[in-house]
GROMACS .gro file of C-alpha atoms in nm:
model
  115
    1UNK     CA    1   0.838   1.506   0.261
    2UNK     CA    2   0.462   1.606   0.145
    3UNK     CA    3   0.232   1.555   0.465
    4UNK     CA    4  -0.153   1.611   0.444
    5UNK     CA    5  -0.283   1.632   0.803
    6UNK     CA    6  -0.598   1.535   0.734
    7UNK     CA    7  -0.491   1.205   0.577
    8UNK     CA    8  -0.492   0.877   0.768
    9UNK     CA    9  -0.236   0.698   0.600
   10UNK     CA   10  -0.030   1.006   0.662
   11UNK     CA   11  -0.133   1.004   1.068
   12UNK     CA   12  -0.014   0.654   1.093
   13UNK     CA   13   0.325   0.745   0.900
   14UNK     CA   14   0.355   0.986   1.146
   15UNK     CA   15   0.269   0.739   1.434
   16UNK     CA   16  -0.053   0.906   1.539
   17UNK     CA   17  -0.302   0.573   1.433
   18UNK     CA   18  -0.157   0.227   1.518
   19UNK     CA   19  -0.076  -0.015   1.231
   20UNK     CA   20   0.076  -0.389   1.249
   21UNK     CA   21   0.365  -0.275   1.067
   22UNK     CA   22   0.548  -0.569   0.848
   23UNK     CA   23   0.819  -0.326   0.672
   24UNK     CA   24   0.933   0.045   0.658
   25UNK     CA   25   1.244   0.256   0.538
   26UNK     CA   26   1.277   0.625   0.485
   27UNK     CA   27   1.002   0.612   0.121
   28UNK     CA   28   0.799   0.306   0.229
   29UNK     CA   29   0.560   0.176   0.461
   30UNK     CA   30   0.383  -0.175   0.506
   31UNK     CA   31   0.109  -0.310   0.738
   32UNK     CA   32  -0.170  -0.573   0.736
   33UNK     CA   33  -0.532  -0.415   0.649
   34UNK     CA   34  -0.761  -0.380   0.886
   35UNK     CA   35  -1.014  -0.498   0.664
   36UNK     CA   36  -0.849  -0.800   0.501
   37UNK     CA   37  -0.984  -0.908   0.146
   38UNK     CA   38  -0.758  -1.192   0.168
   39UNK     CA   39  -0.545  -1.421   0.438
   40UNK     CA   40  -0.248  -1.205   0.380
   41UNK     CA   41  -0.329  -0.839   0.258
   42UNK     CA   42  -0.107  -0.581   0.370
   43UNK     CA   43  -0.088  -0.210   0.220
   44UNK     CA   44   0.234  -0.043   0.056
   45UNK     CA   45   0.237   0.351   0.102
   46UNK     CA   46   0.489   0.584   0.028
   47UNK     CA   47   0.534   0.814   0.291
   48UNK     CA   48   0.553   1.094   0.065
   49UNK     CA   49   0.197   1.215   0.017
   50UNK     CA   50   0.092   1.167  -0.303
   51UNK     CA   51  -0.299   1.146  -0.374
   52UNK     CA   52  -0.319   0.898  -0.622
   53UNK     CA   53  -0.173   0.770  -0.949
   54UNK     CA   54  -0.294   1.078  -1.166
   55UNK     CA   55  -0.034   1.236  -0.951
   56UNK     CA   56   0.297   1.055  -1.043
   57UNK     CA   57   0.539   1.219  -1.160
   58UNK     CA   58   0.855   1.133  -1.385
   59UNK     CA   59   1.065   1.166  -1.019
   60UNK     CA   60   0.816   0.919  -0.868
   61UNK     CA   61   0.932   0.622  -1.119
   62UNK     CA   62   1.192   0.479  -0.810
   63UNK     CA   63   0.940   0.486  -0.606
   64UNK     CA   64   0.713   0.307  -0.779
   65UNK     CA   65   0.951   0.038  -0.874
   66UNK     CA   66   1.072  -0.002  -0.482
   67UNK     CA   67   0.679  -0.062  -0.359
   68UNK     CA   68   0.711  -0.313  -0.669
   69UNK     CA   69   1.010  -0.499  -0.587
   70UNK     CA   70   0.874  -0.531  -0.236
   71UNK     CA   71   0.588  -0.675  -0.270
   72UNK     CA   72   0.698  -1.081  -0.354
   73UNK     CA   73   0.960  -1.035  -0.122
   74UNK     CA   74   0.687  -0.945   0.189
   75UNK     CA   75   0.473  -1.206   0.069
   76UNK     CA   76   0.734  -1.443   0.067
   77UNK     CA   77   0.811  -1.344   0.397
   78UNK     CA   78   0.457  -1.360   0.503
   79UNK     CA   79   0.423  -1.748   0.430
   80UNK     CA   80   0.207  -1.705   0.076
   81UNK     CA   81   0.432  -1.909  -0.177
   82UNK     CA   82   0.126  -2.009  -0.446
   83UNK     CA   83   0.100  -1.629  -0.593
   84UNK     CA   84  -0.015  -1.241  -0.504
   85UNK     CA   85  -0.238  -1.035  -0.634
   86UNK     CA   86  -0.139  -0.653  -0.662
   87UNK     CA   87  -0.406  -0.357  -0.664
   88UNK     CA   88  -0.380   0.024  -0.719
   89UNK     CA   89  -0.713   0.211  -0.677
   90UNK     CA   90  -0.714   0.522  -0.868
   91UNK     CA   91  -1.025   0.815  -0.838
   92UNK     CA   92  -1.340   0.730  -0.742
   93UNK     CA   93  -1.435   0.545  -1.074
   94UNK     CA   94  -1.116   0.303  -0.961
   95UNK     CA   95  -1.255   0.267  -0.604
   96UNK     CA   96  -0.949   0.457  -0.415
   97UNK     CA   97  -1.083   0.534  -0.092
   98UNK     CA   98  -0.833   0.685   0.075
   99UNK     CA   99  -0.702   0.955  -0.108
  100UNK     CA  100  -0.278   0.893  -0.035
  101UNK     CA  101  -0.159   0.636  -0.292
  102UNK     CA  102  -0.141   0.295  -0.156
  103UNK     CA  103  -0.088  -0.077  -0.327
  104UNK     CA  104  -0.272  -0.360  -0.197
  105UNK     CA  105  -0.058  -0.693  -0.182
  106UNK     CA  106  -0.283  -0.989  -0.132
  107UNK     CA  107  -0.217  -1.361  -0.091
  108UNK     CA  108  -0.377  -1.708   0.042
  109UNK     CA  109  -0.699  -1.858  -0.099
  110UNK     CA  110  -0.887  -1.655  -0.389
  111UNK     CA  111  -1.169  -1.489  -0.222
  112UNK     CA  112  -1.268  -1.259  -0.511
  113UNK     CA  113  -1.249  -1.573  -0.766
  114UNK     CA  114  -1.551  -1.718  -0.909
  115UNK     CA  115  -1.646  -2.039  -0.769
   0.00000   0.00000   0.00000
């Protein structure tokens, strides 16, 4: 698998940087954000190292559709039962931060809704 040593999300793949975990198999990884936009926001990264959507590839499409079939199930696990909200950051107009491709899986009470 594509490793970029300089990449965080690839340094806690590899076990170097702690994460709460909540799921991983041999193309996936899930844990919590460290800096939570919502009760329940935890990060799906596959541990192949791909920098960002512009990347994908026609061999990425199982992927893709694995990191979305997981997501309601870990919320559902994770106690949010009233709806998710799913992000993908691309470039910096898209405000990706961290350059390995990563979905954001948020639930609970709407923090970025208008009030």
């Amino acid at each position: 698998m594509s490793h970029d040593p300089n990449c965080i999300f690839c340094k806690i793949i590899a076990g170097q940087i702690p994460a709460k975990k909540v799921y991983e198999d041999e193309h996936i990884l899930g844990f919590h954000d460290i800096h939570p936009w919502a009760p329940v926001h935890i990060l799906l990264i596959p541990k192949l190292h791909i920098a960002s959507m512009v990347e994908l590839q026609p061999e990425h499409a199982e992927l893709m559709g694995r990191m979305a079939v997981l997501a309601p199930r870990l919320m559902k696990e994770l106690g949010v039962s009233n709806g998710f909200r799913t992000v993908i950051n691309t470039g910096a107009d898209g405000g990706q931060e961290v350059y390995h491709l990563h979905m954001h899986v948020m639930g609970g009470p709407r923090p970025w809704a208008k009030g």
